[in-house]
Coordinates of C-alpha atoms in Angstrom, one line a residue:
M10 CA 14.9 -3.2 -62.1
A11 CA 11.8 -4.0 -64.2
R12 CA 9.9 -3.0 -61.7
N13 CA 11.4 0.8 -61.5
R14 CA 9.7 1.3 -64.5
F15 CA 6.2 2.8 -64.7
D16 CA 5.4 0.7 -67.8
I17 CA 6.3 -2.4 -67.0
D18 CA 4.0 -5.1 -65.1
E19 CA 4.8 -6.6 -61.4
K20 CA 5.4 -10.1 -61.5
L21 CA 3.7 -11.8 -58.4
E22 CA 7.2 -13.8 -56.4
S23 CA 4.8 -16.9 -56.1
E24 CA 0.8 -17.6 -57.5
F25 CA -2.0 -17.4 -54.9
S26 CA -2.2 -19.5 -52.2
F27 CA -5.3 -19.9 -50.3
E28 CA -2.3 -19.4 -47.1
H29 CA -3.3 -16.2 -47.7
L30 CA -6.8 -16.6 -47.6
K31 CA -6.4 -18.0 -44.0
R32 CA -3.8 -14.6 -42.8
S33 CA -7.1 -12.9 -43.6
M34 CA -8.9 -14.7 -41.2
V35 CA -6.5 -13.2 -38.4
Y36 CA -8.9 -9.6 -39.3
I37 CA -11.6 -11.2 -39.3
R38 CA -11.1 -12.9 -35.7
H39 CA -11.0 -9.8 -33.9
Y40 CA -14.7 -8.8 -34.4
K41 CA -15.7 -12.1 -34.0
R42 CA -18.2 -11.0 -30.9
Q43 CA -19.8 -8.0 -34.0
M44 CA -19.9 -10.9 -36.6
L45 CA -21.9 -13.6 -35.1
T46 CA -24.7 -10.7 -33.4
A47 CA -24.5 -9.7 -37.0
L48 CA -25.5 -13.6 -38.6
F49 CA -28.0 -13.9 -36.0
I50 CA -30.1 -11.2 -37.2
N51 CA -29.6 -12.1 -40.2
I52 CA -30.7 -15.6 -39.5
L53 CA -33.6 -14.1 -37.4
S54 CA -34.2 -11.9 -40.6
I55 CA -34.0 -14.8 -42.9
L56 CA -36.8 -17.6 -41.4
L57 CA -39.1 -14.1 -41.1
S58 CA -39.2 -13.8 -44.5
L59 CA -39.6 -17.1 -45.2
L60 CA -42.8 -17.3 -43.9
S61 CA -44.6 -14.7 -46.6
P62 CA -45.1 -17.6 -48.9
L63 CA -46.3 -20.0 -46.9
V64 CA -49.1 -17.4 -45.4
T65 CA -49.6 -16.9 -49.0
E66 CA -50.2 -20.7 -50.1
R67 CA -52.4 -20.4 -46.9
V68 CA -54.4 -17.0 -48.5
L69 CA -54.8 -19.0 -52.2
N70 CA -55.7 -22.2 -51.2
V71 CA -58.0 -21.6 -48.0
T72 CA -58.8 -18.4 -47.0
V73 CA -59.7 -16.9 -50.2
P74 CA -62.0 -19.8 -51.3
Q75 CA -63.7 -20.3 -48.1
G76 CA -64.1 -16.2 -48.3
D77 CA -63.0 -15.9 -44.7
M78 CA -62.4 -12.3 -44.4
R79 CA -61.4 -11.9 -40.7
E80 CA -58.7 -14.5 -41.4
L81 CA -57.2 -12.6 -44.4
V82 CA -57.1 -9.4 -42.7
L83 CA -55.0 -10.7 -39.7
L84 CA -52.8 -12.3 -42.5
S85 CA -52.1 -9.1 -44.2
V86 CA -51.3 -7.2 -41.0
F87 CA -49.0 -10.2 -40.0
L88 CA -46.9 -9.9 -43.3
C89 CA -47.0 -6.4 -42.6
V90 CA -44.7 -7.4 -39.0
I91 CA -42.6 -10.0 -41.7
L92 CA -41.8 -6.8 -43.5
V93 CA -41.3 -4.0 -41.1
G94 CA -39.3 -6.7 -39.2
S95 CA -36.9 -7.9 -41.8
V96 CA -35.9 -4.4 -43.1
C97 CA -35.2 -3.7 -39.3
L98 CA -33.1 -6.3 -38.7
I99 CA -30.8 -5.7 -41.7
T100 CA -30.8 -2.0 -41.0
W101 CA -29.3 -3.0 -37.8
R102 CA -27.1 -5.8 -39.3
S103 CA -25.7 -2.7 -41.8
R104 CA -25.2 -0.8 -39.3
I105 CA -22.7 -3.5 -37.9
M106 CA -20.9 -4.3 -40.0
L107 CA -19.9 -0.5 -41.6
R108 CA -18.2 -0.4 -38.2
V109 CA -17.0 -3.8 -38.9
G110 CA -15.7 -3.0 -42.4
Q111 CA -13.7 0.3 -41.6
N112 CA -11.5 -1.1 -38.7
I113 CA -10.7 -3.9 -40.4
V114 CA -9.9 -1.3 -43.6
F115 CA -8.3 0.9 -40.5
E116 CA -5.9 -2.6 -39.4
I117 CA -4.8 -3.7 -42.9
R118 CA -3.6 -0.4 -44.0
R119 CA -1.8 0.2 -40.4
D120 CA -0.2 -2.9 -40.7
L121 CA 0.9 -2.3 -44.1
F122 CA 2.6 1.1 -43.6
D123 CA 3.9 0.2 -40.1
H124 CA 5.9 -2.4 -42.3
L125 CA 6.3 0.2 -44.8
Q126 CA 7.7 2.5 -42.4
L127 CA 10.9 -1.1 -41.5
L128 CA 11.7 -1.8 -45.0
P129 CA 15.5 -0.7 -46.0
F130 CA 15.7 2.7 -48.8
S131 CA 16.6 -0.2 -51.4
Y132 CA 12.8 -1.2 -51.1
Y133 CA 12.0 2.1 -52.4
D134 CA 15.0 2.7 -54.8
D135 CA 13.3 -0.6 -56.9
R136 CA 9.9 0.8 -57.1
P137 CA 7.8 3.3 -58.5
H138 CA 6.3 5.3 -55.6
G139 CA 2.8 5.2 -57.2
K140 CA 2.5 1.1 -56.8
I141 CA 3.5 1.2 -53.2
L142 CA 0.8 3.9 -52.3
V143 CA -2.0 2.1 -54.7
R144 CA -1.6 -0.6 -52.2
V145 CA -1.9 1.4 -49.5
V146 CA -5.2 3.1 -50.4
Q147 CA -7.1 1.2 -53.2
Y148 CA -6.5 -1.9 -52.6
V149 CA -6.7 -2.2 -49.0
N150 CA -10.1 -0.6 -49.3
N151 CA -10.8 -3.0 -52.3
V152 CA -10.8 -5.8 -50.0
S153 CA -12.1 -4.8 -46.9
D154 CA -15.9 -5.4 -47.6
M155 CA -15.0 -8.8 -48.8
L156 CA -13.5 -9.4 -45.2
S157 CA -16.2 -8.0 -43.0
N158 CA -19.9 -8.7 -45.5
G159 CA -18.4 -10.8 -47.8
I160 CA -17.8 -13.5 -45.1
I161 CA -20.4 -13.3 -43.8
N162 CA -22.9 -12.3 -46.7
F163 CA -20.9 -16.2 -47.7
I164 CA -22.3 -18.0 -44.6
L165 CA -25.8 -16.2 -44.4
D166 CA -26.6 -17.2 -48.5
L167 CA -25.4 -20.4 -47.7
M168 CA -27.7 -21.1 -44.8
N169 CA -30.7 -19.5 -47.2
I170 CA -30.2 -22.1 -49.6
I171 CA -31.0 -24.9 -47.0
L172 CA -34.2 -23.0 -45.5
I173 CA -34.8 -22.4 -48.5
T174 CA -34.9 -26.0 -49.4
L175 CA -35.9 -27.4 -46.5
F176 CA -39.1 -24.9 -47.5
M177 CA -39.2 -25.9 -50.5
F178 CA -39.6 -29.8 -50.0
L179 CA -42.0 -28.9 -47.1
T180 CA -44.3 -27.6 -49.7
D181 CA -44.1 -29.7 -52.7
T182 CA -41.7 -32.1 -53.3
R183 CA -41.9 -32.7 -57.7
L184 CA -41.4 -29.6 -58.2
S185 CA -38.5 -28.9 -55.6
L186 CA -36.4 -31.5 -58.1
V187 CA -37.2 -29.1 -60.6
V188 CA -36.0 -26.0 -59.0
L189 CA -32.8 -27.9 -58.4
A190 CA -31.7 -29.1 -62.0
G191 CA -30.5 -25.7 -62.4
L192 CA -27.3 -26.2 -60.3
P193 CA -25.3 -28.5 -62.1
V194 CA -25.4 -25.6 -65.4
I195 CA -24.2 -22.9 -62.8
A196 CA -21.1 -25.0 -61.0
A197 CA -20.3 -26.0 -64.6
F198 CA -19.9 -22.8 -65.8
L199 CA -18.1 -21.8 -62.6
I200 CA -15.7 -23.9 -63.1
V201 CA -14.6 -22.6 -66.9
I202 CA -15.0 -19.6 -66.2
K203 CA -12.8 -19.2 -62.6
P204 CA -9.1 -19.4 -64.3
R205 CA -9.6 -16.9 -66.9
Q206 CA -11.4 -14.3 -64.7
R207 CA -8.4 -14.5 -62.0
R208 CA -6.2 -13.7 -64.9
A209 CA -8.0 -10.7 -66.1
W210 CA -8.4 -8.6 -62.5
Q211 CA -4.9 -9.9 -62.7
A212 CA -4.2 -7.7 -65.3
H213 CA -6.2 -4.8 -64.4
S214 CA -4.7 -4.6 -61.2
N215 CA -1.3 -4.2 -63.4
K216 CA -2.2 -1.6 -65.8
N217 CA -4.2 0.4 -62.8
S218 CA -0.9 -0.1 -60.6
N219 CA 0.8 1.5 -63.6
L220 CA -1.4 4.6 -64.5
N221 CA -0.8 5.2 -60.5
A222 CA 2.4 5.0 -60.8
Y223 CA 3.0 7.4 -63.8
I224 CA 0.6 9.9 -62.7
S225 CA 2.6 10.0 -59.2
E226 CA 5.9 10.4 -61.1
S227 CA 4.4 12.8 -63.3
I228 CA 2.8 15.2 -60.1
N229 CA 6.2 15.4 -58.7
G230 CA 8.1 16.1 -61.7
M231 CA 4.8 18.5 -62.9
K232 CA 7.8 21.6 -63.0
I233 CA 10.1 19.9 -64.9
T234 CA 7.4 18.7 -67.4
Q235 CA 6.5 22.2 -68.1
L236 CA 10.2 23.3 -67.8
F237 CA 10.6 21.4 -71.0
A238 CA 7.4 21.8 -72.4
R239 CA 6.1 17.9 -72.0
E240 CA 2.8 18.5 -71.2
Q241 CA 1.7 17.2 -74.8
K242 CA 4.1 13.6 -75.2
N243 CA 3.3 13.1 -71.3
A244 CA -0.2 13.8 -72.0
G245 CA 0.2 11.0 -74.4
I246 CA 2.0 8.6 -72.5
F247 CA -1.0 9.3 -69.6
E248 CA -3.7 8.1 -72.7
T249 CA -1.9 5.2 -73.4
Q250 CA -1.7 3.8 -70.1
S251 CA -5.4 5.1 -69.0
V252 CA -6.4 3.1 -72.3
Y253 CA -4.6 0.1 -70.9
T254 CA -6.5 0.2 -67.9
K255 CA -9.8 0.7 -69.5
K256 CA -9.3 -2.5 -71.5
T257 CA -8.7 -4.4 -69.0
W258 CA -11.4 -3.0 -66.5
M259 CA -13.6 -3.9 -69.2
R260 CA -12.4 -7.9 -69.6
G261 CA -12.6 -8.6 -66.3
I262 CA -15.9 -7.3 -65.9
A263 CA -16.8 -8.9 -69.0
Y264 CA -16.1 -11.5 -67.1
S265 CA -17.6 -11.1 -63.7
N266 CA -21.2 -10.4 -65.8
S267 CA -21.4 -13.0 -67.1
V268 CA -21.1 -15.4 -64.3
G269 CA -24.2 -12.6 -63.1
F270 CA -25.5 -13.3 -66.2
C271 CA -25.9 -17.2 -66.0
A272 CA -27.0 -17.4 -62.9
E273 CA -30.0 -15.0 -64.0
N274 CA -31.0 -17.0 -66.9
T275 CA -30.8 -20.5 -65.2
S276 CA -32.9 -18.7 -62.3
Q277 CA -35.6 -17.7 -65.4
A278 CA -35.6 -21.4 -67.3
V279 CA -35.9 -22.8 -63.4
S280 CA -39.0 -20.4 -62.6
S281 CA -40.9 -21.3 -66.1
A282 CA -40.3 -24.5 -65.8
I283 CA -42.3 -24.7 -62.5
Y284 CA -45.2 -23.3 -64.1
I285 CA -44.5 -25.8 -67.0
A286 CA -44.5 -28.8 -64.2
G287 CA -47.2 -27.8 -62.7
M288 CA -49.7 -27.9 -64.9
L289 CA -48.3 -30.8 -66.6
M290 CA -48.5 -32.7 -63.0
A291 CA -52.1 -34.6 -62.8
S292 CA -51.6 -36.8 -60.3
P293 CA -51.9 -35.5 -58.0
A294 CA -52.5 -31.9 -59.3
V295 CA -50.7 -28.9 -58.2
P296 CA -52.9 -26.5 -56.4
F297 CA -53.0 -22.6 -57.8
G298 CA -51.3 -21.4 -53.9
T299 CA -49.1 -24.3 -53.8
L300 CA -47.5 -23.1 -57.6
M301 CA -47.2 -19.4 -56.8
A302 CA -45.7 -20.6 -53.2
M303 CA -43.0 -23.0 -55.1
A304 CA -42.5 -19.7 -57.1
N305 CA -41.6 -17.7 -54.5
Y306 CA -39.6 -20.1 -53.5
A307 CA -37.9 -20.6 -56.7
N308 CA -36.9 -16.7 -56.9
R309 CA -35.9 -16.8 -52.9
F310 CA -33.6 -20.0 -53.8
W311 CA -32.2 -18.3 -56.9
Q312 CA -31.5 -15.1 -55.1
P313 CA -28.6 -16.2 -53.1
I314 CA -27.2 -18.2 -55.7
N315 CA -27.1 -15.4 -57.5
N316 CA -25.4 -13.7 -54.5
M317 CA -22.9 -16.6 -54.2
A318 CA -22.0 -16.3 -57.6
N319 CA -21.2 -12.5 -57.2
L320 CA -19.2 -13.0 -54.4
Y321 CA -17.0 -15.9 -56.1
T322 CA -16.7 -12.8 -58.4
Q323 CA -16.1 -10.4 -55.8
F324 CA -13.5 -12.9 -54.1
I325 CA -11.5 -13.6 -57.8
N326 CA -11.0 -10.1 -57.9
T327 CA -10.2 -9.9 -53.5
I328 CA -7.4 -12.5 -54.3
A329 CA -5.9 -10.0 -56.9
Y330 CA -5.7 -7.6 -54.8
L331 CA -4.5 -9.6 -51.4
E332 CA -1.8 -11.3 -53.5
R333 CA -0.2 -7.6 -53.8
I334 CA -1.1 -6.8 -50.4
F335 CA 0.7 -9.6 -48.7
E336 CA 3.1 -9.4 -50.6
T337 CA 4.3 -5.8 -49.8
M338 CA 4.2 -7.3 -46.1
D339 CA 6.5 -10.0 -47.0
E340 CA 9.0 -8.4 -48.8
P341 CA 11.9 -8.9 -46.1
V342 CA 12.6 -6.4 -43.2
S343 CA 17.1 -6.7 -44.4
V344 CA 17.6 -4.3 -41.2
K345 CA 16.3 -4.9 -38.1
D346 CA 16.5 -4.9 -34.1
R347 CA 18.2 -8.8 -33.7
P348 CA 16.4 -11.0 -30.9
D349 CA 19.1 -10.3 -28.2
A350 CA 19.3 -6.4 -29.7
Y351 CA 20.0 -3.8 -26.6
V352 CA 19.3 -0.7 -26.0
L353 CA 22.6 1.6 -27.4
P354 CA 23.5 4.2 -24.1
P355 CA 24.6 8.1 -24.4
V356 CA 27.5 7.8 -26.7
A357 CA 30.4 10.4 -26.8
G358 CA 31.3 10.1 -30.4
A359 CA 34.2 7.3 -30.8
V360 CA 33.5 5.3 -34.1
S361 CA 35.6 2.2 -35.6
F362 CA 35.0 0.3 -39.0
E363 CA 36.7 -3.0 -38.7
H364 CA 37.8 -4.8 -42.1
V365 CA 34.4 -3.9 -43.3
T366 CA 33.3 -4.7 -46.7
F367 CA 29.3 -4.1 -48.3
S368 CA 28.1 -4.0 -51.8
Y369 CA 24.8 -3.7 -52.7
D370 CA 24.3 -6.3 -54.7
E371 CA 27.0 -9.3 -55.8
S372 CA 27.9 -7.2 -59.5
R373 CA 30.2 -4.8 -57.6
V374 CA 31.7 -4.3 -54.3
I375 CA 31.3 -0.6 -53.2
L376 CA 33.8 -1.1 -49.9
K377 CA 36.4 -3.7 -49.4
D378 CA 38.1 -4.2 -45.9
L379 CA 38.1 -1.0 -45.1
S380 CA 39.0 0.0 -41.7
F381 CA 39.4 3.4 -39.7
S382 CA 39.3 5.5 -36.0
V383 CA 37.1 8.8 -35.2
R384 CA 37.9 9.9 -31.7
P385 CA 35.0 11.8 -29.9
G386 CA 34.3 15.0 -31.4
E387 CA 36.5 14.8 -34.1
R388 CA 35.5 16.2 -37.5
I389 CA 36.4 14.0 -40.6
A390 CA 35.5 14.9 -44.1
L391 CA 35.2 12.2 -46.8
V392 CA 36.2 13.2 -50.4
G393 CA 36.6 11.4 -53.3
P394 CA 35.5 10.8 -56.9
T395 CA 31.5 10.4 -57.6
G396 CA 30.4 6.4 -56.9
A397 CA 33.5 5.7 -54.6
G398 CA 31.6 5.2 -51.7
K399 CA 31.3 8.9 -49.3
T400 CA 27.6 8.3 -48.8
T401 CA 27.8 4.9 -48.0
V402 CA 30.2 5.3 -45.8
V403 CA 27.7 7.7 -43.6
N404 CA 24.6 4.9 -44.5
L405 CA 26.6 2.3 -43.2
L406 CA 27.5 4.4 -39.8
S407 CA 23.4 4.9 -39.6
R408 CA 23.2 1.2 -40.2
F409 CA 20.6 1.7 -43.1
Y410 CA 22.5 -0.7 -45.1
D411 CA 23.8 -4.1 -43.0
I412 CA 27.5 -4.9 -43.8
Q413 CA 28.7 -7.9 -45.8
G414 CA 32.0 -8.6 -43.6
G415 CA 33.7 -6.8 -40.4
V416 CA 32.4 -4.9 -37.5
I417 CA 31.3 -1.2 -37.3
R418 CA 32.0 0.4 -33.6
I419 CA 30.3 3.1 -31.4
D420 CA 32.0 3.8 -28.3
G421 CA 33.0 0.1 -28.7
H422 CA 29.5 -1.3 -29.1
D423 CA 28.8 -3.5 -32.5
I424 CA 25.8 -1.4 -34.0
S425 CA 24.6 -4.9 -35.6
K426 CA 24.0 -5.6 -32.0
V427 CA 21.8 -2.2 -30.3
T428 CA 18.5 -1.5 -31.6
L429 CA 18.0 1.5 -34.3
K430 CA 16.0 4.0 -31.8
S431 CA 18.9 4.1 -29.8
L432 CA 21.5 3.9 -32.8
R433 CA 19.5 6.7 -34.8
S434 CA 17.8 8.4 -31.9
Q435 CA 21.7 9.6 -30.9
M436 CA 22.8 10.8 -34.9
G437 CA 21.7 13.7 -36.7
I438 CA 21.7 13.4 -40.6
M439 CA 21.7 15.6 -43.2
L440 CA 21.7 14.8 -46.5
Q441 CA 21.6 16.3 -49.8
D442 CA 18.2 15.9 -50.6
S443 CA 15.9 18.2 -48.0
F444 CA 12.4 17.2 -47.5
I445 CA 9.8 19.0 -46.1
F446 CA 6.9 18.1 -44.4
S447 CA 3.8 19.5 -44.7
G448 CA 2.9 21.4 -41.4
T449 CA 4.6 24.3 -39.8
I450 CA 8.2 25.5 -39.5
A451 CA 7.8 25.0 -35.8
D452 CA 6.5 21.4 -36.3
N453 CA 9.2 20.7 -39.3
I454 CA 12.8 21.7 -36.8
R455 CA 10.8 20.0 -34.0
Y456 CA 10.4 16.4 -36.2
G457 CA 13.1 14.2 -34.8
N458 CA 13.1 15.9 -31.1
L459 CA 9.4 16.2 -30.6
D460 CA 10.0 17.5 -26.6
A461 CA 12.4 20.8 -27.9
T462 CA 11.0 23.8 -26.5
M463 CA 10.0 26.7 -28.6
E464 CA 13.3 28.3 -26.9
E465 CA 15.6 25.5 -28.8
I466 CA 14.4 25.3 -31.6
E467 CA 14.2 29.6 -32.1
A468 CA 18.0 28.4 -30.8
A469 CA 18.9 25.6 -33.5
A470 CA 16.9 28.3 -36.1
R471 CA 19.5 30.6 -35.3
A472 CA 22.5 29.3 -35.6
V473 CA 22.0 28.1 -38.8
H474 CA 20.8 31.7 -39.8
A475 CA 17.1 30.3 -40.2
H476 CA 16.0 32.8 -38.0
E477 CA 15.9 36.2 -40.3
F478 CA 13.6 34.1 -42.9
I479 CA 11.5 32.6 -40.8
M480 CA 10.6 35.6 -38.6
E481 CA 10.0 37.3 -42.3
M482 CA 7.5 35.0 -42.9
E483 CA 3.3 35.9 -41.7
D484 CA 3.2 34.1 -38.8
G485 CA 6.2 33.1 -38.2
Y486 CA 7.3 29.7 -36.5
E487 CA 3.7 28.7 -37.1
T488 CA 3.9 29.9 -40.8
M489 CA 1.7 26.5 -42.4
L490 CA 3.8 24.6 -45.8
G491 CA 2.9 22.3 -48.0
E492 CA 4.1 19.2 -49.1
G493 CA 8.1 19.3 -50.0
G494 CA 8.2 23.3 -48.6
S495 CA 6.7 24.5 -51.8
R496 CA 6.6 27.9 -50.8
L497 CA 10.3 28.0 -50.3
S498 CA 13.5 28.4 -51.9
G499 CA 16.4 25.5 -52.3
G500 CA 18.5 27.3 -49.9
Q501 CA 15.9 28.0 -47.3
K502 CA 15.1 24.3 -47.1
Q503 CA 18.3 23.3 -46.9
L504 CA 18.5 25.7 -43.7
L505 CA 15.2 24.4 -42.2
S506 CA 16.8 20.8 -42.2
F507 CA 20.1 22.2 -40.7
A508 CA 17.7 23.6 -37.8
R509 CA 15.8 20.0 -37.7
T510 CA 19.0 18.0 -37.4
L511 CA 20.6 20.0 -35.0
A512 CA 17.1 20.4 -32.4
A513 CA 17.8 16.7 -32.7
K514 CA 21.1 17.5 -30.4
P515 CA 23.3 14.5 -32.0
K516 CA 26.5 13.0 -30.7
I517 CA 27.0 12.0 -34.2
L518 CA 26.7 14.4 -37.2
V519 CA 26.3 13.7 -40.5
L520 CA 26.1 16.6 -43.0
D521 CA 26.2 14.8 -46.6
E522 CA 26.8 17.2 -49.4
A523 CA 24.7 19.7 -47.0
T524 CA 24.9 23.3 -47.6
S525 CA 25.1 21.8 -52.1
S526 CA 21.6 24.9 -52.6
I527 CA 23.3 27.6 -50.0
D528 CA 24.9 30.5 -51.6
T529 CA 28.6 30.8 -50.5
K530 CA 27.8 33.8 -48.0
T531 CA 24.8 32.0 -46.3
E532 CA 27.3 28.9 -45.9
L533 CA 30.2 30.9 -44.3
Y534 CA 27.1 32.2 -41.8
V535 CA 26.0 28.4 -41.3
Q536 CA 29.5 27.1 -41.0
Q537 CA 30.2 29.6 -37.9
G538 CA 26.9 29.4 -36.8
I539 CA 27.4 25.5 -35.8
E540 CA 31.2 26.0 -34.5
L541 CA 30.3 25.5 -31.2
L542 CA 27.8 22.6 -32.0
L543 CA 30.2 20.2 -33.7
K544 CA 32.4 20.8 -31.2
S545 CA 30.3 18.7 -28.9
C546 CA 29.8 16.2 -31.7
T547 CA 31.4 13.7 -33.8
S548 CA 30.6 15.1 -37.2
F549 CA 31.1 13.4 -40.7
I550 CA 31.1 16.2 -43.7
I551 CA 30.7 15.0 -47.4
A552 CA 31.5 18.8 -49.4
H553 CA 31.1 19.0 -53.5
R554 CA 33.8 22.6 -52.4
L555 CA 36.6 21.2 -50.6
S556 CA 37.4 24.2 -49.5
T557 CA 34.5 24.2 -47.1
I558 CA 36.7 21.4 -45.1
K559 CA 39.6 22.7 -44.8
N560 CA 39.8 23.0 -41.4
C561 CA 38.7 19.4 -40.8
D562 CA 40.5 17.9 -38.2
R563 CA 41.0 14.9 -40.3
I564 CA 40.3 14.2 -44.5
M565 CA 39.4 11.4 -46.0
V566 CA 39.8 10.4 -49.4
I567 CA 37.6 6.9 -50.5
D568 CA 38.8 5.6 -53.9
G569 CA 39.4 1.8 -54.9
Q570 CA 37.0 0.6 -52.2
N571 CA 38.9 2.2 -49.6
I572 CA 41.0 4.6 -48.0
A573 CA 43.8 6.1 -50.4
E574 CA 44.5 8.6 -48.6
S575 CA 44.3 10.4 -45.1
G576 CA 45.5 13.3 -43.2
S577 CA 44.4 17.1 -42.1
H578 CA 44.6 19.5 -45.3
D579 CA 48.2 20.6 -45.4
E580 CA 49.6 17.2 -44.8
L581 CA 47.3 16.0 -48.2
M582 CA 48.4 19.0 -50.3
A583 CA 52.0 18.0 -49.7
L584 CA 51.5 15.0 -50.2
G585 CA 50.5 15.6 -54.1
G586 CA 48.4 12.8 -54.1
K587 CA 44.7 12.2 -55.2
Y588 CA 43.5 14.9 -52.7
Y589 CA 46.1 17.3 -54.2
E590 CA 44.8 16.8 -57.5
L591 CA 41.0 17.0 -56.5
Y592 CA 41.6 20.4 -54.5
T593 CA 43.8 22.1 -57.4
S594 CA 41.6 20.9 -60.1
Q595 CA 38.8 22.9 -58.4
I596 CA 40.6 25.9 -57.4
Q597 CA 41.5 26.1 -60.9
A598 CA 37.3 25.4 -62.3
D599 CA 36.6 28.2 -59.8
E600 CA 39.1 30.3 -61.5
A601 CA 38.0 30.0 -64.9
D602 CA 33.9 30.5 -63.7
L603 CA 35.2 33.4 -62.2
A604 CA 37.2 34.6 -65.5
C605 CA 34.2 34.0 -67.7
I606 CA 31.6 36.4 -65.6

């Protein structure tokens, strides 16, 4: 799919709707009381600041001409009180809104991350992880200020404009009309610039997402990059993506700055018109103090206009980010609990597939009318050619995907009718890719069973022969590991993953190429160590080396969308069919490898 590529722009599933903005109001309503308090504080600050031009008018028209020093001193002190009061109120309001803004960031990011954890494997298969990461971190940061301060500032600036207009008309009606004459110019400009500005910031959002996706991919694959000496080539790709990002940002910022440029120049033109109109008006003449007061009000009038123009720019930018955030939140959770789902009780481990059909997409059916039954405690090996559906079988048992037809049961319970948590908590799944989290070794083993004691952690490690290399590390089980377990070998990572799976005490154990990174000698130790544990649970084993599954109770050969053969190792070898061909060809290949040594 195109969205898999870091250099392909993502396409929105639908155009932005004001319903998105309405949805974002949910987060604002959580802090309605704090925002109303901030609004009230700002109104007080506005009213205080609007008194200063009236004081100036009084001083220039009355106090100074009359030479009243006492009144001049009192009015000067009053102006200082207004200034200090305004600063204190604005500081108070800023502290409130900073807390509100960070709380909104936390809530949006939490909801987004919670939803990401529910999405199926297919979602992550179809998207570069860098494009997902940028939405959780950067996009949420970008919308938070608009959803907190932006809404409040819009209301305040609107009220400011209304109050200033009222004060202007109370001061001089004629000059007030001159000030208002610039509004149609701003309105016309915004109507023209709006669609272009939105498209520009959408383009930047796309290119910035692509850049983050490439950076994430490059960091994850840095060892391969250096191994194949791809540094120069990759630097060229990075530069290309960076140039695209820079160009789209420059285009977006050009449109954004043009809004402020238009508002600022209109403001200056109106201010000049006030002085010209004041000098031309002779009947009645405009007093000097009134002219200065109106010029002050004009500047104050256009300041919230400029602010609203900037808020409009911020709003346009926020729309582009909200589109991405809500697109992710609207991604359907295809595998989820039914409304009437119940908790799966403790199971013995009986598994049955009844006429199961499954496909990842409509173009290819992976399994068709698959049926088999497994007794509690039975060991089942799944073999077959690459892509036949071996891993798909265990993924369906874990309900990482929902089937298109048939039923999968555990102890007679339809797994589609039980809660996912109660299902997966009774399963232990060891995948071929052994992911190690940052933290201590003990934390990694305890990951699937937070109640595990140190004795249980050590027992699991001993069972898979990981205890020896753990104790050779500087802090034993408390040794800190970096992301991905960079300090460990591939085999050591798999041993820790094995211990993590066993510490969860599963009733059904899935081993998907679980020993692929372990040498043959260590694999024999692991097989011996978990022999007793396998007896207490039902197990499904997918192994590349067929010699390791000879002792399984039953071997099922998956081929042709179904089970081609089923039986013990000896039974299938005697049959001389597909399993016989796979096994003998692998033995011959191993012998050829030994001959070359």
